[in-house]
Tab-separated table of C-alpha atoms in Angstrom:
chain	number	residue	atom	x	y	z
A	1	UNK	CA	72.733	193.683	8.252
A	2	UNK	CA	69.987	193.461	10.874
A	3	UNK	CA	71.146	192.126	14.246
A	4	UNK	CA	70.991	188.428	15.111
A	5	UNK	CA	69.505	186.985	18.313
A	6	UNK	CA	70.925	183.821	19.901
A	7	UNK	CA	69.175	182.075	22.787
A	8	UNK	CA	70.868	179.049	24.352
A	9	UNK	CA	71.553	177.759	27.848
A	10	UNK	CA	75.217	177.123	27.027
A	11	UNK	CA	77.550	180.081	27.472
A	12	UNK	CA	80.102	178.271	25.321
A	13	UNK	CA	77.625	178.016	22.435
A	14	UNK	CA	76.762	181.708	22.806
A	15	UNK	CA	80.438	182.703	22.845
A	16	UNK	CA	81.496	180.578	19.872
A	17	UNK	CA	78.516	181.349	17.651
A	18	UNK	CA	78.343	185.068	18.426
A	19	UNK	CA	82.090	185.355	17.786
A	20	UNK	CA	81.784	183.684	14.388
A	21	UNK	CA	78.837	185.852	13.343
A	22	UNK	CA	80.560	189.043	14.470
A	23	UNK	CA	83.960	188.219	12.946
A	24	UNK	CA	82.809	186.551	9.717
A	25	UNK	CA	79.745	188.640	8.885
A	26	UNK	CA	80.162	191.824	10.912
A	27	UNK	CA	76.804	191.115	12.540
A	28	UNK	CA	75.590	192.679	15.759
A	29	UNK	CA	74.619	189.793	18.038
A	30	UNK	CA	72.314	189.818	21.066
A	31	UNK	CA	72.637	186.779	23.374
A	32	UNK	CA	70.085	185.386	25.831
A	33	UNK	CA	70.195	182.495	28.308
A	34	UNK	CA	66.412	182.234	28.700
A	35	UNK	CA	63.285	182.437	26.579
A	36	UNK	CA	61.942	185.387	28.560
A	37	UNK	CA	65.153	187.356	28.008
A	38	UNK	CA	65.005	186.526	24.294
A	39	UNK	CA	61.396	187.683	23.981
A	40	UNK	CA	62.254	190.893	25.847
A	41	UNK	CA	65.189	191.519	23.496
A	42	UNK	CA	62.881	191.034	20.489
A	43	UNK	CA	60.540	193.656	21.905
A	44	UNK	CA	63.201	196.190	22.890
A	45	UNK	CA	66.013	195.672	20.347
A	46	UNK	CA	64.286	194.345	17.225
A	47	UNK	CA	63.793	193.941	14.397
A	48	UNK	CA	66.212	191.025	14.021
A	49	UNK	CA	67.319	189.234	10.881
A	50	UNK	CA	66.849	185.871	12.588
A	51	UNK	CA	66.679	184.236	15.998
A	52	UNK	CA	68.818	181.146	16.635
A	53	UNK	CA	67.271	179.128	19.463
A	54	UNK	CA	68.549	176.115	21.320
A	55	UNK	CA	65.876	173.742	22.578
A	56	UNK	CA	67.173	173.693	26.134
A	57	UNK	CA	66.509	176.891	28.084
A	58	UNK	CA	66.029	177.273	31.838
A	59	UNK	CA	62.501	178.671	31.650
A	60	UNK	CA	60.865	176.735	28.799
A	61	UNK	CA	60.451	173.318	27.213
A	62	UNK	CA	61.534	172.634	23.649
A	63	UNK	CA	57.932	172.772	22.392
A	64	UNK	CA	57.318	176.098	24.124
A	65	UNK	CA	60.555	177.557	22.755
A	66	UNK	CA	59.624	176.732	19.156
A	67	UNK	CA	56.004	177.791	19.568
A	68	UNK	CA	56.873	181.155	21.137
A	69	UNK	CA	59.877	181.941	18.946
A	70	UNK	CA	58.165	181.510	15.580
A	71	UNK	CA	55.411	183.900	16.634
A	72	UNK	CA	57.863	186.751	17.145
A	73	UNK	CA	60.919	186.258	14.921
A	74	UNK	CA	62.201	184.241	11.908
A	75	UNK	CA	63.505	181.201	13.769
A	76	UNK	CA	66.377	178.779	13.274
A	77	UNK	CA	66.485	175.883	15.753
A	78	UNK	CA	69.965	174.793	16.863
A	79	UNK	CA	69.411	171.440	18.521
A	80	UNK	CA	70.905	168.024	19.217
A	81	UNK	CA	67.473	166.430	18.888
A	82	UNK	CA	66.840	165.684	15.206
A	83	UNK	CA	64.537	162.659	15.028
A	84	UNK	CA	61.878	162.607	12.312
A	85	UNK	CA	58.979	163.465	14.614
A	86	UNK	CA	60.796	166.496	16.021
A	87	UNK	CA	61.708	167.708	12.537
A	88	UNK	CA	58.116	167.401	11.332
A	89	UNK	CA	56.828	169.283	14.364
A	90	UNK	CA	59.313	172.133	13.865
A	91	UNK	CA	58.626	172.496	10.132
A	92	UNK	CA	54.865	172.513	10.732
A	93	UNK	CA	55.247	175.472	13.075
A	94	UNK	CA	57.017	177.568	10.450
A	95	UNK	CA	60.699	177.586	11.379
A	96	UNK	CA	63.193	178.977	8.860
A	97	UNK	CA	65.496	175.982	9.260
A	98	UNK	CA	67.107	173.773	11.857
A	99	UNK	CA	70.749	172.811	12.381
A	100	UNK	CA	71.888	169.759	14.327
A	101	UNK	CA	74.438	170.362	17.095
A	102	UNK	CA	77.007	167.746	16.155
A	103	UNK	CA	80.439	169.372	15.789
A	104	UNK	CA	82.178	172.670	14.998
A	105	UNK	CA	80.930	172.166	11.456
A	106	UNK	CA	77.437	172.865	12.832
A	107	UNK	CA	78.536	176.375	13.818
A	108	UNK	CA	79.893	176.881	10.300
A	109	UNK	CA	76.524	175.777	8.935
A	110	UNK	CA	74.659	178.303	11.100
A	111	UNK	CA	77.032	181.094	10.036
A	112	UNK	CA	76.531	180.206	6.370
A	113	UNK	CA	72.761	180.128	6.856
A	114	UNK	CA	72.743	183.609	8.443
A	115	UNK	CA	74.860	184.934	5.571
A	116	UNK	CA	72.351	183.543	3.062
A	117	UNK	CA	69.383	184.976	4.948
A	118	UNK	CA	71.050	188.387	4.749
A	119	UNK	CA	71.739	188.144	1.007
A	120	UNK	CA	68.661	186.187	-0.115
A	121	UNK	CA	66.462	189.287	-0.623
A	122	UNK	CA	68.725	189.979	-3.615
A	123	UNK	CA	68.018	186.520	-5.113
A	124	UNK	CA	65.029	186.039	-7.432
A	125	UNK	CA	63.752	182.488	-7.929
A	126	UNK	CA	61.186	181.564	-10.581
A	127	UNK	CA	58.914	178.619	-9.747
A	128	UNK	CA	57.344	177.159	-12.908
A	129	UNK	CA	54.817	174.404	-12.335
A	130	UNK	CA	51.318	173.669	-13.594
A	131	UNK	CA	50.076	172.786	-10.083
A	132	UNK	CA	49.169	175.922	-8.143
A	133	UNK	CA	49.286	174.167	-4.765
A	134	UNK	CA	52.872	173.072	-5.363
A	135	UNK	CA	53.882	176.571	-6.457
A	136	UNK	CA	52.309	178.042	-3.336
A	137	UNK	CA	54.062	175.529	-1.092
A	138	UNK	CA	57.437	176.264	-2.664
A	139	UNK	CA	56.825	180.014	-2.466
A	140	UNK	CA	55.943	179.797	1.223
A	141	UNK	CA	59.072	177.837	2.099
A	142	UNK	CA	61.427	179.994	0.033
A	143	UNK	CA	59.980	183.220	1.407
A	144	UNK	CA	60.732	181.953	4.911
A	145	UNK	CA	64.393	182.195	3.905
A	146	UNK	CA	63.966	185.691	2.428
A	147	UNK	CA	64.137	184.713	-1.250
A	148	UNK	CA	62.178	186.785	-3.766
A	149	UNK	CA	59.806	184.371	-5.517
A	150	UNK	CA	58.109	184.641	-8.913
A	151	UNK	CA	55.659	182.135	-10.401
A	152	UNK	CA	54.762	180.752	-13.818
A	153	UNK	CA	52.142	178.137	-14.702
A	154	UNK	CA	53.059	177.536	-18.349
A	155	UNK	CA	55.770	178.025	-20.956
A	156	UNK	CA	54.614	181.482	-22.037
A	157	UNK	CA	54.717	182.785	-18.481
A	158	UNK	CA	58.219	181.369	-18.000
A	159	UNK	CA	59.584	183.343	-20.942
A	160	UNK	CA	57.620	186.426	-19.922
A	161	UNK	CA	59.053	186.356	-16.397
A	162	UNK	CA	62.588	185.799	-17.670
A	163	UNK	CA	62.203	188.724	-20.055
A	164	UNK	CA	60.724	191.085	-17.465
A	165	UNK	CA	63.127	190.156	-14.629
A	166	UNK	CA	66.771	190.058	-15.707
A	167	UNK	CA	67.998	189.156	-12.203
A	168	UNK	CA	66.403	185.695	-11.833
A	169	UNK	CA	69.129	183.389	-10.514
A	170	UNK	CA	67.304	180.061	-10.243
A	171	UNK	CA	64.485	178.458	-12.237
A	172	UNK	CA	62.566	175.592	-10.607
A	173	UNK	CA	60.919	173.851	-13.550
A	174	UNK	CA	58.261	171.172	-13.896
A	175	UNK	CA	59.804	168.275	-15.819
A	176	UNK	CA	56.430	167.575	-17.453
A	177	UNK	CA	55.405	171.193	-18.073
A	178	UNK	CA	53.507	171.678	-21.354
A	179	UNK	CA	53.501	167.926	-21.975
A	180	UNK	CA	57.089	166.940	-22.832
A	181	UNK	CA	58.017	170.364	-24.255
A	182	UNK	CA	60.333	171.049	-21.308
A	183	UNK	CA	63.458	169.953	-23.152
A	184	UNK	CA	62.818	172.319	-26.062
A	185	UNK	CA	61.980	175.112	-23.632
A	186	UNK	CA	65.189	174.593	-21.633
A	187	UNK	CA	67.212	174.517	-24.837
A	188	UNK	CA	65.661	177.860	-25.838
A	189	UNK	CA	66.369	179.328	-22.383
A	190	UNK	CA	70.010	178.249	-22.555
A	191	UNK	CA	70.431	180.094	-25.847
A	192	UNK	CA	69.878	183.322	-23.884
A	193	UNK	CA	70.865	182.480	-20.292
A	194	UNK	CA	74.111	180.599	-19.683
A	195	UNK	CA	74.713	178.244	-16.752
A	196	UNK	CA	76.842	181.013	-15.198
A	197	UNK	CA	73.799	183.335	-15.149
A	198	UNK	CA	70.830	181.067	-14.437
A	199	UNK	CA	70.674	177.778	-12.547
A	200	UNK	CA	67.852	175.368	-13.397
A	201	UNK	CA	66.459	172.583	-11.243
A	202	UNK	CA	63.540	170.370	-12.283
A	203	UNK	CA	60.643	168.929	-10.300
A	204	UNK	CA	60.178	165.275	-11.204
A	205	UNK	CA	58.131	162.250	-10.222
A	206	UNK	CA	59.297	158.608	-10.033
A	207	UNK	CA	58.404	158.072	-13.688
A	208	UNK	CA	60.307	161.088	-15.009
A	209	UNK	CA	63.856	159.708	-14.793
A	210	UNK	CA	64.462	159.577	-18.550
A	211	UNK	CA	63.149	163.108	-19.053
A	212	UNK	CA	65.299	164.414	-16.182
A	213	UNK	CA	68.420	162.894	-17.740
A	214	UNK	CA	67.690	164.714	-21.019
A	215	UNK	CA	67.109	167.971	-19.159
A	216	UNK	CA	70.433	167.680	-17.336
A	217	UNK	CA	72.146	167.297	-20.723
A	218	UNK	CA	70.501	170.573	-21.769
A	219	UNK	CA	71.733	172.442	-18.718
A	220	UNK	CA	69.577	171.594	-15.715
A	221	UNK	CA	71.504	171.347	-12.473
A	222	UNK	CA	69.631	168.368	-11.067
A	223	UNK	CA	66.154	167.388	-9.961
A	224	UNK	CA	63.979	167.413	-6.865
A	225	UNK	CA	61.050	165.192	-6.015
A	226	UNK	CA	57.626	166.779	-6.294
A	227	UNK	CA	57.014	165.283	-2.813
A	228	UNK	CA	60.043	167.094	-1.390
A	229	UNK	CA	60.646	167.846	2.266
A	230	UNK	CA	61.528	171.418	3.313
A	231	UNK	CA	65.059	170.294	4.121
A	232	UNK	CA	65.493	168.769	0.651
A	233	UNK	CA	64.217	171.934	-1.053
A	234	UNK	CA	66.495	174.235	0.944
A	235	UNK	CA	69.530	172.004	0.458
A	236	UNK	CA	69.115	171.692	-3.299
A	237	UNK	CA	68.352	175.387	-3.778
A	238	UNK	CA	71.433	176.335	-1.740
A	239	UNK	CA	73.577	173.855	-3.662
A	240	UNK	CA	72.534	175.314	-7.029
A	241	UNK	CA	72.988	178.914	-5.897
A	242	UNK	CA	76.381	178.123	-4.331
A	243	UNK	CA	77.469	176.566	-7.628
A	244	UNK	CA	76.276	179.694	-9.443
A	245	UNK	CA	78.363	181.861	-7.084
A	246	UNK	CA	81.404	179.648	-7.659
A	247	UNK	CA	81.034	179.882	-11.442
A	248	UNK	CA	80.633	183.642	-11.110
A	249	UNK	CA	83.822	183.935	-9.063
A	250	UNK	CA	85.741	181.827	-11.587
A	251	UNK	CA	84.423	183.943	-14.440
A	252	UNK	CA	85.383	187.107	-12.563
A	253	UNK	CA	88.894	185.778	-12.067
A	254	UNK	CA	89.159	185.254	-15.815
A	255	UNK	CA	87.895	188.687	-16.907
A	256	UNK	CA	88.877	191.095	-14.104
A	257	UNK	CA	92.111	192.694	-13.007
A	258	UNK	CA	93.130	191.275	-9.640
A	259	UNK	CA	94.329	194.557	-8.130
A	260	UNK	CA	91.635	197.039	-9.183
A	261	UNK	CA	88.688	194.719	-10.008
A	262	UNK	CA	88.264	196.618	-13.270
A	263	UNK	CA	87.890	194.384	-16.320
A	264	UNK	CA	91.137	193.160	-17.842
A	265	UNK	CA	92.612	193.957	-21.257
A	266	UNK	CA	91.538	190.684	-22.861
A	267	UNK	CA	87.904	191.136	-21.861
A	268	UNK	CA	87.972	194.764	-23.019
A	269	UNK	CA	89.232	193.844	-26.476
A	270	UNK	CA	86.625	191.099	-26.787
A	271	UNK	CA	83.768	193.385	-25.754
A	272	UNK	CA	85.124	196.278	-27.821
A	273	UNK	CA	85.139	194.125	-30.961
A	274	UNK	CA	81.546	193.059	-30.287
A	275	UNK	CA	80.415	196.657	-29.716
A	276	UNK	CA	82.300	197.848	-32.810
A	277	UNK	CA	80.509	195.284	-34.974
A	278	UNK	CA	77.166	196.135	-33.360
A	279	UNK	CA	77.682	199.871	-33.966
A	280	UNK	CA	78.476	199.228	-37.627
A	281	UNK	CA	75.536	196.877	-38.050
A	282	UNK	CA	72.979	199.226	-36.471
A	283	UNK	CA	74.619	202.556	-37.379
A	284	UNK	CA	74.915	203.583	-33.716
A	285	UNK	CA	77.603	205.555	-31.924
A	286	UNK	CA	80.566	204.076	-30.061
A	287	UNK	CA	83.261	205.997	-28.199
A	288	UNK	CA	86.322	205.089	-26.158
A	289	UNK	CA	88.173	207.019	-23.480
A	290	UNK	CA	91.808	206.337	-22.653
A	291	UNK	CA	92.786	207.290	-19.078
A	292	UNK	CA	96.302	207.555	-17.680
A	293	UNK	CA	97.356	208.453	-14.113
A	294	UNK	CA	99.680	211.460	-14.270
A	295	UNK	CA	103.223	211.113	-12.854
A	296	UNK	CA	102.383	207.654	-11.541
A	297	UNK	CA	106.046	206.584	-11.403
A	298	UNK	CA	106.727	209.471	-9.047
A	299	UNK	CA	103.932	208.250	-6.765
A	300	UNK	CA	105.501	204.798	-6.557
A	301	UNK	CA	109.001	206.199	-6.064
A	302	UNK	CA	107.944	208.701	-3.411
A	303	UNK	CA	105.292	206.836	-1.415
A	304	UNK	CA	105.880	203.189	-2.275
A	305	UNK	CA	103.972	200.613	-4.263
A	306	UNK	CA	101.284	200.116	-1.615
A	307	UNK	CA	100.197	203.730	-2.066
A	308	UNK	CA	100.539	203.359	-5.831
A	309	UNK	CA	98.207	200.347	-5.711
A	310	UNK	CA	95.696	202.361	-3.676
A	311	UNK	CA	95.840	205.158	-6.264
A	312	UNK	CA	94.847	202.666	-8.982
A	313	UNK	CA	92.034	201.226	-6.874
A	314	UNK	CA	90.689	204.707	-6.082
A	315	UNK	CA	90.935	205.674	-9.749
A	316	UNK	CA	88.871	202.610	-10.662
A	317	UNK	CA	86.180	203.121	-8.028
A	318	UNK	CA	85.858	206.826	-8.772
A	319	UNK	CA	85.643	206.383	-12.530
A	320	UNK	CA	83.091	203.574	-12.235
A	321	UNK	CA	80.732	205.853	-10.312
A	322	UNK	CA	80.427	208.040	-13.429
A	323	UNK	CA	79.571	205.160	-15.782
A	324	UNK	CA	76.267	203.813	-17.017
A	325	UNK	CA	75.429	200.132	-16.715
A	326	UNK	CA	76.205	199.656	-20.413
A	327	UNK	CA	79.683	201.220	-20.138
A	328	UNK	CA	82.785	199.207	-19.375
A	329	UNK	CA	85.973	200.189	-17.552
A	330	UNK	CA	89.108	198.083	-18.041
A	331	UNK	CA	92.693	198.246	-16.904
A	332	UNK	CA	94.610	198.363	-20.162
A	333	UNK	CA	98.043	198.042	-18.613
A	334	UNK	CA	100.028	199.619	-15.776
A	335	UNK	CA	98.373	202.916	-14.876
A	336	UNK	CA	96.385	203.071	-18.115
A	337	UNK	CA	92.625	202.413	-18.276
A	338	UNK	CA	90.007	202.399	-21.031
A	339	UNK	CA	86.301	203.225	-20.912
A	340	UNK	CA	84.144	201.650	-23.615
A	341	UNK	CA	80.963	203.728	-24.095
A	342	UNK	CA	78.378	202.194	-26.479
A	343	UNK	CA	75.719	204.442	-28.025
A	344	UNK	CA	77.725	207.520	-27.050
A	345	UNK	CA	78.834	210.178	-29.528
A	346	UNK	CA	81.996	212.274	-29.197
A	347	UNK	CA	80.330	215.108	-27.272
A	348	UNK	CA	78.809	212.679	-24.802
A	349	UNK	CA	82.122	210.910	-24.344
A	350	UNK	CA	83.906	214.216	-23.714
A	351	UNK	CA	81.323	215.098	-21.060
A	352	UNK	CA	81.885	211.708	-19.429
A	353	UNK	CA	85.664	212.134	-19.572
A	354	UNK	CA	85.423	215.552	-17.913
A	355	UNK	CA	83.267	214.139	-15.116
A	356	UNK	CA	85.824	211.409	-14.512
A	357	UNK	CA	88.693	213.915	-14.566
A	358	UNK	CA	87.013	216.274	-12.102
A	359	UNK	CA	85.983	213.525	-9.695
A	360	UNK	CA	89.513	212.112	-9.595
A	361	UNK	CA	91.025	215.600	-9.233
A	362	UNK	CA	88.904	216.039	-6.093
A	363	UNK	CA	90.225	212.839	-4.472
A	364	UNK	CA	92.561	212.958	-1.481
A	365	UNK	CA	94.348	209.798	-0.308
A	366	UNK	CA	95.714	209.755	3.263
A	367	UNK	CA	99.472	209.088	3.452
A	368	UNK	CA	102.030	209.383	6.266
A	369	UNK	CA	102.986	212.858	5.068
A	370	UNK	CA	99.382	214.065	4.972
A	371	UNK	CA	97.238	213.758	1.844
A	372	UNK	CA	98.095	212.686	-1.683
A	373	UNK	CA	96.346	214.278	-4.636
A	374	UNK	CA	96.712	212.838	-8.109
A	375	UNK	CA	95.272	213.662	-11.525
A	376	UNK	CA	94.574	211.872	-14.792
A	377	UNK	CA	94.859	212.730	-18.461
A	378	UNK	CA	92.228	211.466	-20.890
A	379	UNK	CA	92.033	210.894	-24.623
A	380	UNK	CA	88.647	210.513	-26.325
A	381	UNK	CA	87.788	209.097	-29.738
A	382	UNK	CA	84.620	208.057	-31.531
A	383	UNK	CA	84.449	205.120	-33.901
A	384	UNK	CA	83.860	206.296	-37.481
A	385	UNK	CA	83.253	204.700	-40.862
A	386	UNK	CA	86.947	205.103	-41.706
A	387	UNK	CA	88.027	202.925	-38.770
A	388	UNK	CA	88.941	199.486	-40.038
A	389	UNK	CA	88.603	197.935	-36.582
A	390	UNK	CA	88.174	198.877	-32.954
A	391	UNK	CA	91.966	198.936	-32.684
A	392	UNK	CA	91.896	201.969	-34.976
A	393	UNK	CA	89.543	203.755	-32.577
A	394	UNK	CA	91.709	202.809	-29.585
A	395	UNK	CA	94.764	204.141	-31.419
A	396	UNK	CA	93.015	207.494	-31.971
A	397	UNK	CA	92.149	207.684	-28.283
A	398	UNK	CA	95.765	206.895	-27.397
A	399	UNK	CA	96.970	209.690	-29.681
A	400	UNK	CA	94.536	212.085	-28.004
A	401	UNK	CA	95.837	210.962	-24.614
A	402	UNK	CA	99.396	211.715	-25.753
A	403	UNK	CA	98.284	215.229	-26.700
A	404	UNK	CA	96.676	215.697	-23.269
A	405	UNK	CA	99.984	214.731	-21.673
A	406	UNK	CA	101.934	217.056	-23.953
A	407	UNK	CA	99.631	219.980	-23.182
A	408	UNK	CA	100.200	219.797	-19.419
A	409	UNK	CA	98.212	216.779	-18.108
A	410	UNK	CA	94.979	216.772	-16.054
A	411	UNK	CA	92.913	217.491	-19.146
A	412	UNK	CA	90.815	215.893	-21.890
A	413	UNK	CA	91.743	215.797	-25.589
A	414	UNK	CA	89.894	214.339	-28.571
A	415	UNK	CA	90.767	212.906	-31.970
């Protein structure tokens, strides 16, 4: 994370806010009591992620602070003065956002805003509207907060952008795009992109209430006026993205192992069945690798369960580094893991298993007595026409794993 600059005449504000940013986000924070000191810090210690400026500094008026700050750094104004005229003046000068100094909750808001500014370059937003001026206005405001922005002017461009960019998190959609075809378009989008993957918000005018209600039924997450203020746009975008993060965390809790963050057994079996059917349908390869930590009970008995837990976490992280995006690693139970490798024949799966084995064999985990080394045994099997189900393939891999154990451990066997 780039460092954060705070300029305020209150030492208490500097202490509280810098402490929250350092402790919550791990940010490096540079504090200034005057505008001149802040501008000098920008010159000597930049670049900064953002500058957070109070509107009361010893050497400058509020207008001068805003005017000077926005010329040199992405600027958030932290102020107790929030009347409409002041807001309009600040937005017109190009600030990133403003936060009202009202309570401790205001400091939480600033911390959350800095966190978003740090992560927003990873967030793609697609703006789909027939009016170019509106698209440009939205783009300009979102780019102030570091979002990556794509545009579409019609239905065909929407689908093209969604197909070409698989990491779009939010779609801002014209409720009247392509004359009343928006509902059908959103229905088609939802057949491919679930509400856990893609949030949708619609631009609407006063006369579009009925259409907006239909769109919400088809998976839109709300609407925004086409005459929106910057504050309204930022608030609604953040709300939709926060909801997406919450749904993602809930989904992760349902499909991942709490200790290792590998996928859990239930998710593995579901995905394995899908991949097994796909391999049969398209006559493609599918292999599985069964992994078991050698002498794991001895690790727990000798070093304790905390070290045993760390062994499983290190096993997971190390194995995942060897996998492709299409592969899946799951904790099958206890110290046993399974890799699902679509479009991989037996030779390819054996190569993968050997890479996993060697990388884990090279690990060293610090313990009170020095360093702990552990190994794994692996069984590999490829799905064949004789397999009645994916369970048959998993059983073959388990039998191969048993052979690897019988032959001395820390090795790969196939069936």
